[in-house]
mmCIF file of C-alpha atoms in Angstrom:
data_model
loop_
_atom_site.group_PDB
_atom_site.id
_atom_site.type_symbol
_atom_site.label_atom_id
_atom_site.label_comp_id
_atom_site.label_asym_id
_atom_site.label_seq_id
_atom_site.Cartn_x
_atom_site.Cartn_y
_atom_site.Cartn_z
ATOM 1 C CA MET A 1 45.242 9.104 -49.054
ATOM 2 C CA MET A 2 44.606 7.899 -45.522
ATOM 3 C CA ALA A 3 47.455 5.415 -45.125
ATOM 4 C CA LYS A 4 50.950 6.268 -43.914
ATOM 5 C CA LYS A 5 54.006 4.096 -44.391
ATOM 6 C CA TYR A 6 54.388 1.256 -41.921
ATOM 7 C CA SER A 7 57.831 1.034 -40.295
ATOM 8 C CA ARG A 8 58.631 -2.587 -39.456
ATOM 9 C CA ARG A 9 61.861 -1.517 -37.780
ATOM 10 C CA SER A 10 59.987 0.934 -35.537
ATOM 11 C CA PHE A 11 57.442 -1.704 -34.534
ATOM 12 C CA LEU A 12 60.126 -4.289 -33.761
ATOM 13 C CA LYS A 13 61.962 -1.719 -31.672
ATOM 14 C CA GLN A 14 58.790 -1.231 -29.624
ATOM 15 C CA SER A 15 58.457 -4.999 -29.284
ATOM 16 C CA LEU A 16 62.002 -5.342 -27.977
ATOM 17 C CA THR A 17 61.381 -2.537 -25.499
ATOM 18 C CA PHE A 18 58.354 -4.442 -24.293
ATOM 19 C CA LEU A 19 60.288 -7.700 -24.005
ATOM 20 C CA PHE A 20 63.019 -6.152 -21.870
ATOM 21 C CA SER A 21 60.364 -4.575 -19.658
ATOM 22 C CA LEU A 22 58.556 -7.890 -19.317
ATOM 23 C CA LEU A 23 61.717 -9.670 -18.239
ATOM 24 C CA GLY A 24 61.854 -7.212 -15.372
ATOM 25 C CA LEU A 25 58.589 -8.582 -13.981
ATOM 26 C CA SER A 26 58.543 -11.247 -11.327
ATOM 27 C CA GLY A 27 58.342 -14.881 -12.400
ATOM 28 C CA GLY A 28 54.695 -14.860 -11.376
ATOM 29 C CA GLY A 29 54.028 -11.801 -13.524
ATOM 30 C CA TYR A 30 55.707 -13.453 -16.485
ATOM 31 C CA ALA A 31 53.639 -16.624 -16.078
ATOM 32 C CA TYR A 32 50.440 -14.617 -15.787
ATOM 33 C CA ALA A 33 51.208 -12.575 -18.922
ATOM 34 C CA ARG A 34 52.251 -15.633 -20.907
ATOM 35 C CA PHE A 35 49.758 -18.301 -19.876
ATOM 36 C CA ILE A 36 46.825 -16.856 -17.924
ATOM 37 C CA GLU A 37 45.673 -13.486 -19.238
ATOM 38 C CA PRO A 38 45.774 -14.490 -22.936
ATOM 39 C CA SER A 39 43.240 -17.216 -22.091
ATOM 40 C CA ARG A 40 40.914 -14.934 -20.146
ATOM 41 C CA LEU A 41 37.886 -13.179 -21.648
ATOM 42 C CA GLN A 42 35.821 -10.089 -20.880
ATOM 43 C CA LEU A 43 32.319 -9.573 -22.243
ATOM 44 C CA ASN A 44 31.843 -5.820 -22.460
ATOM 45 C CA GLU A 45 28.321 -4.441 -22.929
ATOM 46 C CA VAL A 46 27.940 -1.047 -24.599
ATOM 47 C CA GLU A 47 24.711 0.881 -25.177
ATOM 48 C CA ILE A 48 24.596 3.132 -28.226
ATOM 49 C CA GLN A 49 21.904 5.825 -28.342
ATOM 50 C CA HIS A 50 21.174 8.013 -31.335
ATOM 51 C CA GLU A 51 18.116 9.780 -32.687
ATOM 52 C CA ARG A 52 18.695 8.361 -36.180
ATOM 53 C CA ILE A 53 18.471 4.762 -35.006
ATOM 54 C CA PRO A 54 15.046 3.648 -36.328
ATOM 55 C CA LYS A 55 12.426 2.430 -33.859
ATOM 56 C CA SER A 56 12.492 -1.041 -35.392
ATOM 57 C CA PHE A 57 16.219 -1.220 -34.535
ATOM 58 C CA ASN A 58 15.625 -0.331 -30.891
ATOM 59 C CA ASN A 59 17.318 -2.944 -28.658
ATOM 60 C CA LEU A 60 19.016 -4.533 -31.662
ATOM 61 C CA LYS A 61 22.050 -6.522 -30.495
ATOM 62 C CA ILE A 62 25.413 -6.500 -32.281
ATOM 63 C CA VAL A 63 28.367 -8.673 -31.261
ATOM 64 C CA GLN A 64 31.887 -7.689 -32.319
ATOM 65 C CA PHE A 65 34.961 -9.901 -32.170
ATOM 66 C CA SER A 66 38.363 -9.175 -33.624
ATOM 67 C CA ASP A 67 42.057 -10.019 -34.009
ATOM 68 C CA THR A 68 42.108 -13.763 -33.448
ATOM 69 C CA HIS A 69 45.532 -14.163 -35.109
ATOM 70 C CA LEU A 70 45.024 -17.881 -35.572
ATOM 71 C CA GLY A 71 48.267 -19.773 -35.990
ATOM 72 C CA PHE A 72 50.253 -17.791 -33.437
ATOM 73 C CA GLN A 73 48.931 -18.337 -29.917
ATOM 74 C CA TYR A 74 45.160 -18.393 -30.317
ATOM 75 C CA SER A 75 43.884 -21.888 -31.173
ATOM 76 C CA LEU A 76 40.992 -23.411 -33.094
ATOM 77 C CA LYS A 77 39.769 -24.849 -29.805
ATOM 78 C CA GLN A 78 39.550 -21.333 -28.378
ATOM 79 C CA LEU A 79 37.799 -20.095 -31.519
ATOM 80 C CA GLU A 80 35.208 -22.854 -31.280
ATOM 81 C CA LYS A 81 34.553 -21.995 -27.639
ATOM 82 C CA HIS A 82 34.150 -18.297 -28.411
ATOM 83 C CA ILE A 83 31.891 -18.928 -31.417
ATOM 84 C CA SER A 84 29.626 -21.024 -29.186
ATOM 85 C CA LEU A 85 29.572 -18.188 -26.653
ATOM 86 C CA ILE A 86 28.696 -15.597 -29.308
ATOM 87 C CA ASN A 87 25.789 -17.749 -30.510
ATOM 88 C CA SER A 88 24.524 -18.030 -26.935
ATOM 89 C CA LEU A 89 24.198 -14.235 -26.863
ATOM 90 C CA ASN A 90 21.584 -14.397 -29.670
ATOM 91 C CA PRO A 91 22.988 -11.474 -31.684
ATOM 92 C CA ASP A 92 21.015 -9.823 -34.463
ATOM 93 C CA MET A 93 24.257 -8.980 -36.284
ATOM 94 C CA ILE A 94 27.862 -10.154 -35.957
ATOM 95 C CA PHE A 95 30.924 -8.106 -36.926
ATOM 96 C CA PHE A 96 34.507 -9.343 -37.294
ATOM 97 C CA THR A 97 36.942 -6.442 -37.560
ATOM 98 C CA GLY A 98 39.999 -8.121 -39.051
ATOM 99 C CA ASP A 99 43.195 -10.134 -38.523
ATOM 100 C CA LEU A 100 41.800 -13.653 -38.679
ATOM 101 C CA LEU A 101 45.144 -15.393 -39.332
ATOM 102 C CA ASP A 102 48.517 -14.248 -38.024
ATOM 103 C CA LYS A 103 50.544 -15.459 -41.045
ATOM 104 C CA PRO A 104 48.230 -16.536 -43.883
ATOM 105 C CA ASN A 105 51.071 -17.938 -46.019
ATOM 106 C CA GLU A 106 52.003 -20.369 -43.219
ATOM 107 C CA TYR A 107 48.475 -21.456 -42.316
ATOM 108 C CA GLU A 108 47.804 -25.084 -43.216
ATOM 109 C CA SER A 109 44.972 -25.754 -45.674
ATOM 110 C CA SER A 110 43.424 -28.328 -43.324
ATOM 111 C CA LYS A 111 43.303 -25.736 -40.560
ATOM 112 C CA ALA A 112 41.807 -23.183 -42.954
ATOM 113 C CA ARG A 113 38.987 -25.609 -43.744
ATOM 114 C CA GLU A 114 38.407 -26.235 -40.042
ATOM 115 C CA THR A 115 38.345 -22.482 -39.391
ATOM 116 C CA VAL A 116 35.668 -22.059 -42.051
ATOM 117 C CA ARG A 117 33.629 -24.869 -40.545
ATOM 118 C CA ILE A 118 33.724 -23.208 -37.120
ATOM 119 C CA LEU A 119 32.857 -19.740 -38.448
ATOM 120 C CA GLN A 120 29.935 -21.222 -40.384
ATOM 121 C CA GLU A 121 28.370 -22.060 -37.018
ATOM 122 C CA LEU A 122 27.825 -18.382 -36.246
ATOM 123 C CA HIS A 123 24.197 -17.315 -36.654
ATOM 124 C CA ALA A 124 22.728 -13.809 -36.868
ATOM 125 C CA PRO A 125 19.389 -13.050 -38.591
ATOM 126 C CA LEU A 126 20.528 -9.689 -39.990
ATOM 127 C CA GLY A 127 23.894 -10.934 -41.173
ATOM 128 C CA LYS A 128 27.576 -11.523 -40.477
ATOM 129 C CA PHE A 129 30.022 -8.892 -41.752
ATOM 130 C CA SER A 130 33.792 -8.444 -41.810
ATOM 131 C CA VAL A 131 36.605 -6.190 -43.011
ATOM 132 C CA TYR A 132 40.283 -6.671 -43.815
ATOM 133 C CA GLY A 133 42.993 -6.282 -41.193
ATOM 134 C CA ASN A 134 46.659 -5.813 -42.001
ATOM 135 C CA HIS A 135 47.475 -9.487 -41.308
ATOM 136 C CA ASP A 136 44.677 -10.537 -43.675
ATOM 137 C CA HIS A 137 46.595 -8.865 -46.506
ATOM 138 C CA GLY A 138 50.037 -9.905 -45.301
ATOM 139 C CA GLY A 139 51.768 -13.071 -46.505
ATOM 140 C CA TYR A 140 49.726 -13.227 -49.723
ATOM 141 C CA GLY A 141 46.608 -13.620 -47.588
ATOM 142 C CA THR A 142 44.266 -11.231 -49.411
ATOM 143 C CA ASP A 143 42.510 -13.855 -51.527
ATOM 144 C CA LEU A 144 42.691 -16.531 -48.831
ATOM 145 C CA TYR A 145 40.915 -14.304 -46.321
ATOM 146 C CA GLN A 146 38.321 -13.273 -48.887
ATOM 147 C CA ASN A 147 37.565 -16.899 -49.757
ATOM 148 C CA MET A 148 37.465 -18.030 -46.135
ATOM 149 C CA MET A 149 35.046 -15.313 -45.075
ATOM 150 C CA LYS A 150 32.795 -15.927 -48.087
ATOM 151 C CA GLN A 151 32.696 -19.661 -47.383
ATOM 152 C CA SER A 152 31.953 -18.870 -43.728
ATOM 153 C CA GLY A 153 28.852 -16.866 -44.664
ATOM 154 C CA PHE A 154 30.348 -13.444 -43.924
ATOM 155 C CA THR A 155 29.864 -10.424 -46.163
ATOM 156 C CA LEU A 156 33.304 -8.862 -46.604
ATOM 157 C CA LEU A 157 33.039 -5.087 -46.993
ATOM 158 C CA LYS A 158 35.951 -3.449 -48.808
ATOM 159 C CA ASN A 159 35.273 0.253 -49.334
ATOM 160 C CA GLU A 160 31.568 -0.472 -49.747
ATOM 161 C CA SER A 161 28.302 -0.469 -47.838
ATOM 162 C CA ALA A 162 25.299 -2.643 -47.121
ATOM 163 C CA GLU A 163 21.796 -1.429 -46.325
ATOM 164 C CA ILE A 164 20.357 -3.355 -43.392
ATOM 165 C CA TYR A 165 16.552 -3.615 -43.308
ATOM 166 C CA LYS A 166 14.234 -4.346 -40.408
ATOM 167 C CA ASP A 167 10.461 -3.863 -40.616
ATOM 168 C CA GLU A 168 10.797 -1.613 -43.689
ATOM 169 C CA GLU A 169 13.296 0.681 -41.927
ATOM 170 C CA SER A 170 17.028 0.631 -42.529
ATOM 171 C CA ILE A 171 20.504 1.644 -41.416
ATOM 172 C CA PHE A 172 23.761 1.533 -43.358
ATOM 173 C CA LEU A 173 26.814 -0.551 -42.568
ATOM 174 C CA LEU A 174 30.078 0.550 -44.179
ATOM 175 C CA GLY A 175 33.399 -1.267 -44.284
ATOM 176 C CA ILE A 176 36.776 -0.001 -45.452
ATOM 177 C CA ASP A 177 40.037 -1.663 -46.416
ATOM 178 C CA ASP A 178 42.938 -1.894 -43.981
ATOM 179 C CA ALA A 179 44.965 1.284 -43.459
ATOM 180 C CA MET A 180 48.423 -0.313 -43.289
ATOM 181 C CA LEU A 181 48.467 -2.721 -46.231
ATOM 182 C CA GLY A 182 45.275 -1.876 -48.094
ATOM 183 C CA LYS A 183 43.721 1.188 -49.698
ATOM 184 C CA PRO A 184 40.923 2.423 -47.434
ATOM 185 C CA SER A 185 38.378 4.911 -48.769
ATOM 186 C CA ILE A 186 35.489 6.203 -46.713
ATOM 187 C CA GLY A 187 34.373 8.169 -49.771
ATOM 188 C CA LEU A 188 33.936 5.016 -51.850
ATOM 189 C CA ALA A 189 32.200 3.267 -48.972
ATOM 190 C CA LYS A 190 29.674 6.111 -48.718
ATOM 191 C CA GLN A 191 28.749 6.250 -52.399
ATOM 192 C CA ARG A 192 25.467 4.322 -52.009
ATOM 193 C CA VAL A 193 24.593 5.564 -48.525
ATOM 194 C CA LYS A 194 21.312 7.465 -48.264
ATOM 195 C CA GLU A 195 21.180 10.725 -46.386
ATOM 196 C CA ASN A 196 19.576 10.912 -42.945
ATOM 197 C CA HIS A 197 20.265 7.234 -42.229
ATOM 198 C CA TYR A 198 22.199 5.907 -39.254
ATOM 199 C CA GLN A 199 25.701 4.834 -40.348
ATOM 200 C CA ILE A 200 28.036 2.280 -38.769
ATOM 201 C CA LEU A 201 31.624 1.977 -40.041
ATOM 202 C CA LEU A 202 33.840 -1.084 -39.662
ATOM 203 C CA SER A 203 37.514 -0.114 -39.844
ATOM 204 C CA HIS A 204 40.257 -2.396 -38.567
ATOM 205 C CA ALA A 205 42.366 0.676 -37.799
ATOM 206 C CA PRO A 206 40.889 2.910 -35.079
ATOM 207 C CA ASP A 207 42.895 6.039 -35.860
ATOM 208 C CA LEU A 208 40.857 6.668 -39.014
ATOM 209 C CA ALA A 209 38.069 7.819 -36.691
ATOM 210 C CA ASP A 210 38.999 11.479 -37.098
ATOM 211 C CA GLU A 211 38.265 11.306 -40.811
ATOM 212 C CA ALA A 212 35.130 9.240 -40.190
ATOM 213 C CA ALA A 213 33.851 11.859 -37.752
ATOM 214 C CA GLY A 214 33.978 14.441 -40.515
ATOM 215 C CA SER A 215 32.252 12.150 -42.994
ATOM 216 C CA GLY A 216 28.867 11.790 -41.325
ATOM 217 C CA ILE A 217 29.575 8.410 -39.704
ATOM 218 C CA HIS A 218 27.781 7.876 -36.400
ATOM 219 C CA LEU A 219 29.492 4.775 -34.979
ATOM 220 C CA GLN A 220 32.902 3.274 -35.812
ATOM 221 C CA LEU A 221 33.941 -0.175 -34.594
ATOM 222 C CA SER A 222 37.618 -1.112 -34.771
ATOM 223 C CA GLY A 223 40.235 -3.549 -33.507
ATOM 224 C CA HIS A 224 43.957 -3.744 -34.358
ATOM 225 C CA SER A 225 45.325 -2.259 -31.118
ATOM 226 C CA HIS A 226 44.962 -5.323 -28.850
ATOM 227 C CA GLY A 227 44.533 -2.672 -26.166
ATOM 228 C CA GLY A 228 48.287 -2.249 -26.420
ATOM 229 C CA GLN A 229 48.542 -5.971 -25.579
ATOM 230 C CA ILE A 230 50.792 -5.030 -22.661
ATOM 231 C CA GLN A 231 50.035 -2.263 -20.185
ATOM 232 C CA LEU A 232 52.030 -1.398 -17.102
ATOM 233 C CA PRO A 233 50.710 0.590 -14.113
ATOM 234 C CA PHE A 234 51.624 4.295 -14.298
ATOM 235 C CA VAL A 235 53.184 3.675 -17.734
ATOM 236 C CA GLY A 236 50.309 2.619 -19.962
ATOM 237 C CA THR A 237 50.658 0.708 -23.212
ATOM 238 C CA LEU A 238 54.080 -0.447 -24.391
ATOM 239 C CA ILE A 239 53.129 -1.502 -27.925
ATOM 240 C CA THR A 240 50.847 0.536 -30.137
ATOM 241 C CA PRO A 241 50.901 -0.419 -33.831
ATOM 242 C CA PRO A 242 50.543 2.208 -36.537
ATOM 243 C CA PHE A 243 46.978 3.507 -36.870
ATOM 244 C CA ALA A 244 46.209 2.517 -33.265
ATOM 245 C CA GLU A 245 48.408 5.055 -31.542
ATOM 246 C CA ARG A 246 45.763 7.640 -30.705
ATOM 247 C CA TYR A 247 42.778 5.415 -29.921
ATOM 248 C CA GLN A 248 43.862 2.263 -28.120
ATOM 249 C CA GLU A 249 40.881 0.637 -26.393
ATOM 250 C CA GLY A 250 37.303 1.143 -25.330
ATOM 251 C CA ARG A 251 34.838 3.918 -26.059
ATOM 252 C CA TYR A 252 35.611 7.406 -27.336
ATOM 253 C CA ASP A 253 33.028 10.130 -27.881
ATOM 254 C CA LEU A 254 34.206 12.153 -30.873
ATOM 255 C CA SER A 255 30.999 14.048 -31.480
ATOM 256 C CA PRO A 256 29.189 13.400 -33.727
ATOM 257 C CA LEU A 257 31.004 10.031 -33.926
ATOM 258 C CA THR A 258 31.217 7.317 -31.281
ATOM 259 C CA LEU A 259 34.302 5.090 -31.632
ATOM 260 C CA TYR A 260 34.756 1.732 -29.947
ATOM 261 C CA VAL A 261 38.097 -0.109 -30.059
ATOM 262 C CA ASN A 262 37.918 -3.830 -29.280
ATOM 263 C CA ARG A 263 41.026 -5.388 -27.657
ATOM 264 C CA GLY A 264 40.741 -8.548 -29.744
ATOM 265 C CA LEU A 265 41.040 -12.208 -28.795
ATOM 266 C CA GLY A 266 44.541 -13.200 -29.877
ATOM 267 C CA THR A 267 48.093 -11.889 -29.678
ATOM 268 C CA THR A 268 50.746 -11.166 -32.282
ATOM 269 C CA ARG A 269 54.556 -10.979 -32.454
ATOM 270 C CA LEU A 270 54.945 -11.796 -28.752
ATOM 271 C CA PRO A 271 52.584 -14.213 -26.963
ATOM 272 C CA PHE A 272 51.820 -12.040 -23.940
ATOM 273 C CA ARG A 273 49.000 -9.950 -22.529
ATOM 274 C CA PHE A 274 49.185 -7.909 -19.352
ATOM 275 C CA LEU A 275 46.325 -5.701 -18.091
ATOM 276 C CA SER A 276 44.756 -5.995 -21.539
ATOM 277 C CA VAL A 277 42.302 -8.889 -21.281
ATOM 278 C CA PRO A 278 40.883 -10.393 -24.529
ATOM 279 C CA GLU A 279 37.446 -9.059 -25.351
ATOM 280 C CA ILE A 280 34.121 -9.709 -27.054
ATOM 281 C CA THR A 281 31.861 -6.658 -27.213
ATOM 282 C CA ILE A 282 28.062 -6.587 -27.153
ATOM 283 C CA PHE A 283 26.405 -3.440 -28.487
ATOM 284 C CA THR A 284 22.739 -2.598 -27.968
ATOM 285 C CA LEU A 285 21.275 0.079 -30.232
ATOM 286 C CA GLN A 286 18.781 2.437 -28.606
ATOM 287 C CA THR A 287 16.480 4.932 -30.312
ATOM 288 C CA LYS A 288 16.984 8.335 -28.726
ATOM 289 C CA GLN A 289 14.070 10.727 -28.679
ATOM 290 C CA LYS A 290 14.659 14.037 -30.442
ATOM 291 C CA THR A 291 14.840 17.005 -28.095
#
């Protein structure tokens, strides 16, 4: 079993530690963390090279977004703006790596319908794919999230895989359930995967990368961490949720696996970001010549 028990008390203790630290910042620092940085955006471009990437997938573009937490601080207006931006990038594939709504049981049905309408606007010729995050299960949200993603044209991968074809060549995309509130299984996700094919894993929780590295996965894309959401100079991150304690943001080379942790677009529990700017990531696959 991959999941460990989630301590709400421990997480809230970390949050309070963060809050007291934040109050120690200047008024300008507080205003920046509360109102400015959460509305900023970084587009990060990442090139992925591997000899198992088929030639027909060379220069294929993937866009990943994550952790919107709609209903807390991130708004439908922001989502619509970001969806328009993603479309302007002309992605071949789009991945959402979990935590669409902050509290599904409190999300109004009218807003859920509007969210679906906005997500339907996303276009990618090779498909739109998603996985569960912990907030997607929380608050009786499991079925709501599943229905919303289906209506939005996303394929929701829960311990399963999809074979992606291009010009008679293919790669495999795997997605696993959330580590905190779900039952993730890389083994189940790999059941239909063909040997000697390039494999991409979507896992909301980044810290499952160590197991993925030993399972023949080549690239893992995750979210969940928010990049710590708050970072202080010489201190680092103040909040790291369970299953995002080891791998917090950006690229990690865990040969033979490459892990990328997206900082997400929204916030949760406390509406602040500091030195952890919201992110959309653009991946370009490159065929690497065998040596």
